[in-house]
Short mmCIF file of C-alpha atoms in Angstrom, two decimals:
data_model
loop_
_atom_site.label_atom_id
_atom_site.label_comp_id
_atom_site.label_asym_id
_atom_site.label_seq_id
_atom_site.Cartn_x
_atom_site.Cartn_y
_atom_site.Cartn_z
CA GLU L 48 -4.89 54.35 146.78
CA THR L 49 -1.83 56.38 147.51
CA GLY L 50 1.88 55.66 147.65
CA VAL L 51 3.34 52.38 146.47
CA THR L 52 1.27 49.21 146.47
CA GLN L 53 2.37 45.62 145.99
CA THR L 54 0.44 42.43 145.26
CA PRO L 55 0.26 39.77 146.44
CA ARG L 56 1.36 40.43 149.99
CA HIS L 57 2.19 36.78 150.55
CA LEU L 58 3.13 34.09 148.04
CA VAL L 59 4.04 30.44 148.45
CA MET L 60 5.34 28.65 145.40
CA GLY L 61 7.03 25.45 144.43
CA MET L 62 10.36 25.37 142.68
CA THR L 63 8.75 24.58 139.33
CA ASN L 64 6.04 27.25 139.46
CA LYS L 65 5.88 30.51 137.55
CA LYS L 66 4.47 33.53 139.33
CA SER L 67 4.63 37.30 139.11
CA LEU L 68 4.87 40.10 141.65
CA LYS L 69 3.20 43.39 140.88
CA CYS L 70 4.06 46.89 142.01
CA GLU L 71 2.15 50.09 141.32
CA GLN L 72 3.10 53.62 142.33
CA HIS L 73 0.61 56.47 142.57
CA LEU L 74 3.19 59.21 143.15
CA GLY L 75 3.90 60.29 139.60
CA HIS L 76 7.50 59.11 139.89
CA ASN L 77 9.81 58.24 137.00
CA ALA L 78 12.03 55.62 138.64
CA MET L 79 11.13 52.23 140.12
CA TYR L 80 13.18 49.62 141.98
CA TRP L 81 13.10 46.00 143.13
CA TYR L 82 14.90 45.04 146.34
CA LYS L 83 15.34 41.73 148.13
CA GLN L 84 15.29 41.75 151.94
CA SER L 85 16.63 38.68 153.72
CA ALA L 86 17.04 38.29 157.45
CA LYS L 87 20.28 39.65 158.91
CA LYS L 88 21.43 41.02 155.53
CA PRO L 89 21.39 44.51 154.05
CA LEU L 90 18.79 45.26 151.44
CA GLU L 91 19.91 44.00 148.06
CA LEU L 92 19.11 46.16 145.07
CA MET L 93 18.00 43.92 142.19
CA PHE L 94 16.74 46.11 139.37
CA VAL L 95 16.23 49.78 138.61
CA TYR L 96 14.06 51.32 135.92
CA SER L 97 14.03 54.94 134.83
CA LEU L 98 11.27 56.02 132.46
CA GLU L 99 10.58 52.36 131.70
CA GLU L 100 14.19 51.61 130.74
CA ARG L 101 16.30 49.28 132.85
CA VAL L 102 19.37 51.08 134.18
CA GLU L 103 20.64 48.52 136.66
CA ASN L 104 20.71 44.77 136.78
CA ASN L 105 22.65 43.89 139.87
CA SER L 106 23.94 40.43 138.90
CA VAL L 107 20.55 38.91 139.55
CA PRO L 108 19.95 35.29 138.41
CA SER L 109 17.91 34.93 135.24
CA ARG L 110 15.14 33.16 137.14
CA PHE L 111 14.09 36.70 138.12
CA SER L 112 12.78 38.69 135.17
CA PRO L 113 11.60 42.29 135.58
CA GLU L 114 9.13 44.14 133.40
CA CYS L 115 8.20 47.82 133.41
CA PRO L 116 5.37 48.48 130.94
CA ASN L 117 4.95 52.10 132.04
CA SER L 118 6.29 54.43 134.71
CA SER L 119 3.55 53.46 137.17
CA HIS L 120 3.85 49.68 137.04
CA LEU L 121 6.65 47.23 137.72
CA PHE L 122 6.54 43.46 137.64
CA LEU L 123 8.92 40.75 138.78
CA HIS L 124 8.38 37.46 136.98
CA LEU L 125 9.57 34.40 138.87
CA HIS L 126 10.34 30.93 137.54
CA THR L 127 12.18 27.85 138.79
CA LEU L 128 13.14 29.56 142.03
CA GLN L 129 15.26 28.03 144.77
CA PRO L 130 14.45 27.86 148.50
CA GLU L 131 17.17 30.46 149.17
CA ASP L 132 15.11 32.92 147.14
CA SER L 133 12.58 33.03 149.98
CA ALA L 134 12.59 36.62 151.23
CA LEU L 135 10.64 39.86 151.38
CA TYR L 136 10.62 41.56 147.99
CA LEU L 137 10.25 45.29 148.17
CA CYS L 138 9.32 47.70 145.43
CA ALA L 139 10.23 51.37 145.62
CA SER L 140 9.84 54.47 143.49
CA SER L 141 11.51 57.87 143.34
CA GLN L 142 10.90 61.10 141.53
CA ASP L 143 13.73 61.04 139.04
CA LEU L 144 17.21 59.52 138.92
CA LEU L 145 18.44 62.77 137.40
CA ALA L 146 17.56 64.52 140.67
CA GLY L 147 20.75 62.97 142.02
CA PHE L 148 21.54 63.18 145.69
CA THR L 149 18.21 64.62 146.78
CA ASP L 150 16.13 61.89 145.14
CA THR L 151 14.21 60.01 147.85
CA GLN L 152 12.88 56.48 147.50
CA TYR L 153 9.45 55.48 148.77
CA PHE L 154 8.73 51.82 149.44
CA GLY L 155 5.76 49.52 149.14
CA PRO L 156 4.78 47.04 151.86
CA GLY L 157 6.52 44.13 150.18
CA THR L 158 5.65 40.61 149.09
CA ARG L 159 6.67 37.82 151.46
CA LEU L 160 7.80 34.99 149.18
CA THR L 161 8.27 31.43 150.35
CA VAL L 162 9.76 28.87 147.95
CA LEU L 163 9.15 25.26 148.91
CA ALA H 135 32.74 52.41 147.82
CA GLN H 136 30.29 54.04 150.17
CA SER H 137 29.13 52.11 153.22
CA VAL H 138 27.24 52.51 156.47
CA ALA H 139 27.52 50.57 159.70
CA GLN H 140 24.88 50.12 162.34
CA PRO H 141 26.85 48.70 165.27
CA GLU H 142 23.88 47.61 167.36
CA ASP H 143 21.54 44.81 166.32
CA GLN H 144 19.05 45.89 168.98
CA VAL H 145 18.45 48.90 171.20
CA ASN H 146 16.22 48.68 174.27
CA VAL H 147 14.74 51.77 175.88
CA ALA H 148 11.92 52.49 178.29
CA GLU H 149 8.95 54.55 177.14
CA GLY H 150 9.47 58.23 177.85
CA ASN H 151 13.26 57.99 177.80
CA PRO H 152 15.39 59.44 175.03
CA LEU H 153 16.55 57.05 172.33
CA THR H 154 19.56 56.92 170.04
CA VAL H 155 20.13 54.57 167.13
CA LYS H 156 23.69 54.72 165.88
CA CYS H 157 25.00 54.92 162.33
CA THR H 158 28.49 55.56 161.04
CA TYR H 159 29.41 56.04 157.42
CA SER H 160 32.32 55.82 155.05
CA VAL H 161 32.33 57.92 151.88
CA SER H 162 34.87 59.16 149.41
CA GLY H 163 33.15 62.48 148.78
CA ASN H 164 30.28 64.39 150.34
CA PRO H 165 27.93 62.28 152.45
CA TYR H 166 24.23 62.09 151.63
CA LEU H 167 22.52 60.14 154.38
CA PHE H 168 19.06 58.74 155.00
CA TRP H 169 17.07 57.04 157.75
CA TYR H 170 14.18 54.67 157.12
CA VAL H 171 11.92 52.77 159.53
CA GLN H 172 10.24 49.41 158.94
CA TYR H 173 7.27 48.38 161.05
CA PRO H 174 6.25 44.69 161.17
CA ASN H 175 4.84 43.43 157.87
CA ARG H 176 5.39 46.79 156.26
CA GLY H 177 7.80 48.30 153.77
CA LEU H 178 10.40 50.91 154.61
CA GLN H 179 9.15 54.38 155.45
CA PHE H 180 11.32 57.44 154.86
CA LEU H 181 12.10 59.36 158.07
CA LEU H 182 14.66 62.01 157.15
CA LYS H 183 17.73 62.81 155.11
CA TYR H 184 20.87 64.91 155.31
CA ILE H 185 22.03 66.55 152.12
CA THR H 186 23.68 69.75 153.28
CA GLY H 187 23.17 72.56 155.79
CA ASP H 188 22.30 72.22 159.48
CA ASN H 189 23.84 69.28 161.26
CA LEU H 190 20.56 68.58 163.08
CA VAL H 191 17.95 67.24 160.71
CA LYS H 192 14.32 66.96 161.77
CA GLY H 193 12.10 64.27 160.33
CA SER H 194 8.81 62.46 160.71
CA TYR H 195 7.20 61.22 163.95
CA GLY H 196 9.39 63.45 166.15
CA PHE H 197 12.66 61.88 165.05
CA GLU H 198 15.80 63.85 164.34
CA ALA H 199 19.33 62.94 163.35
CA GLU H 200 22.63 64.57 164.12
CA PHE H 201 25.26 64.70 161.41
CA ASN H 202 28.82 64.73 162.75
CA LYS H 203 31.47 65.02 160.07
CA SER H 204 34.48 64.58 162.33
CA GLN H 205 33.08 61.35 163.78
CA THR H 206 31.54 60.26 160.46
CA SER H 207 28.27 59.56 162.26
CA PHE H 208 24.60 60.16 161.62
CA HIS H 209 22.79 59.00 164.75
CA LEU H 210 19.01 58.92 164.91
CA LYS H 211 17.46 60.42 168.04
CA LYS H 212 14.16 61.09 169.72
CA PRO H 213 13.73 62.96 173.01
CA SER H 214 10.95 60.72 174.36
CA ALA H 215 10.38 57.20 173.06
CA LEU H 216 6.95 55.68 172.48
CA VAL H 217 6.05 51.99 172.51
CA SER H 218 4.82 52.51 168.96
CA ASP H 219 8.37 53.46 167.90
CA SER H 220 9.35 49.80 168.23
CA ALA H 221 10.48 48.83 164.75
CA LEU H 222 13.51 48.13 162.54
CA TYR H 223 15.57 51.18 161.61
CA PHE H 224 17.84 51.43 158.58
CA CYS H 225 20.54 53.95 157.85
CA ALA H 226 21.56 54.46 154.21
CA VAL H 227 24.12 56.45 152.26
CA ARG H 228 23.98 57.59 148.67
CA ASP H 229 26.54 55.96 146.42
CA ASP H 230 28.64 58.38 144.41
CA THR H 231 28.91 56.28 141.27
CA GLY H 232 26.50 55.46 138.50
CA PHE H 233 23.01 56.57 139.28
CA GLN H 234 23.87 57.07 142.98
CA LYS H 235 21.94 54.18 144.46
CA LEU H 236 21.26 53.87 148.18
CA VAL H 237 23.54 51.61 150.21
CA PHE H 238 21.76 50.34 153.32
CA GLY H 239 23.01 49.18 156.69
CA THR H 240 21.93 45.90 158.24
CA GLY H 241 19.32 47.56 160.44
CA THR H 242 18.83 48.10 164.18
CA ARG H 243 15.80 46.78 166.00
CA LEU H 244 14.42 49.27 168.50
CA LEU H 245 12.36 47.86 171.35
CA VAL H 246 10.54 50.36 173.55
CA SER H 247 9.13 48.87 176.73
CA PRO H 248 6.08 50.30 178.55
#
């Protein structure tokens, strides 16, 4: 596979469930991102990892827990979510945060999450 | 803080006609601007970016964008629209603080009719 892949593509969970979203990039990039996309709202940056170290945690509730075991994989662990957390969760990667202004992000297809 | 505005929620155009999707920006320093497209049930796909140089930037799928510093705009254009261009288009600007994250607009839905 090429590019950025995400699994599962769709997820329905109850408020008491625990689930995980997975992202994998095949581009040899050093930085990975989680975004939340809700209808009629700008994309919300949630977390950023550079070389497996978290560099940004954008005031995200603790019920979202990221994990980056290596530069190719990124997870988002979910527990005790709320219905308002229902959204499209997008993963992205980019070559290197140190590239600065020219660094371009490439996105996966997203996971459509529904919290009942 | 950097920001972008996409003043139109939706743009309608007939196939074969030229299309424009508008974006204006607000920055404190030099602008670094991006366009992405999102097809149904897909993630965002990178179209083009302006970093420096020519004001007309050419990108993927026949799209181009015109950077206008005096009007603080970065409009996306295509000379002849295709039905398959129907999608959601996002403009973004690079933040100038921290690790220079992307700040996205709210998106414009383009609908190309046959």
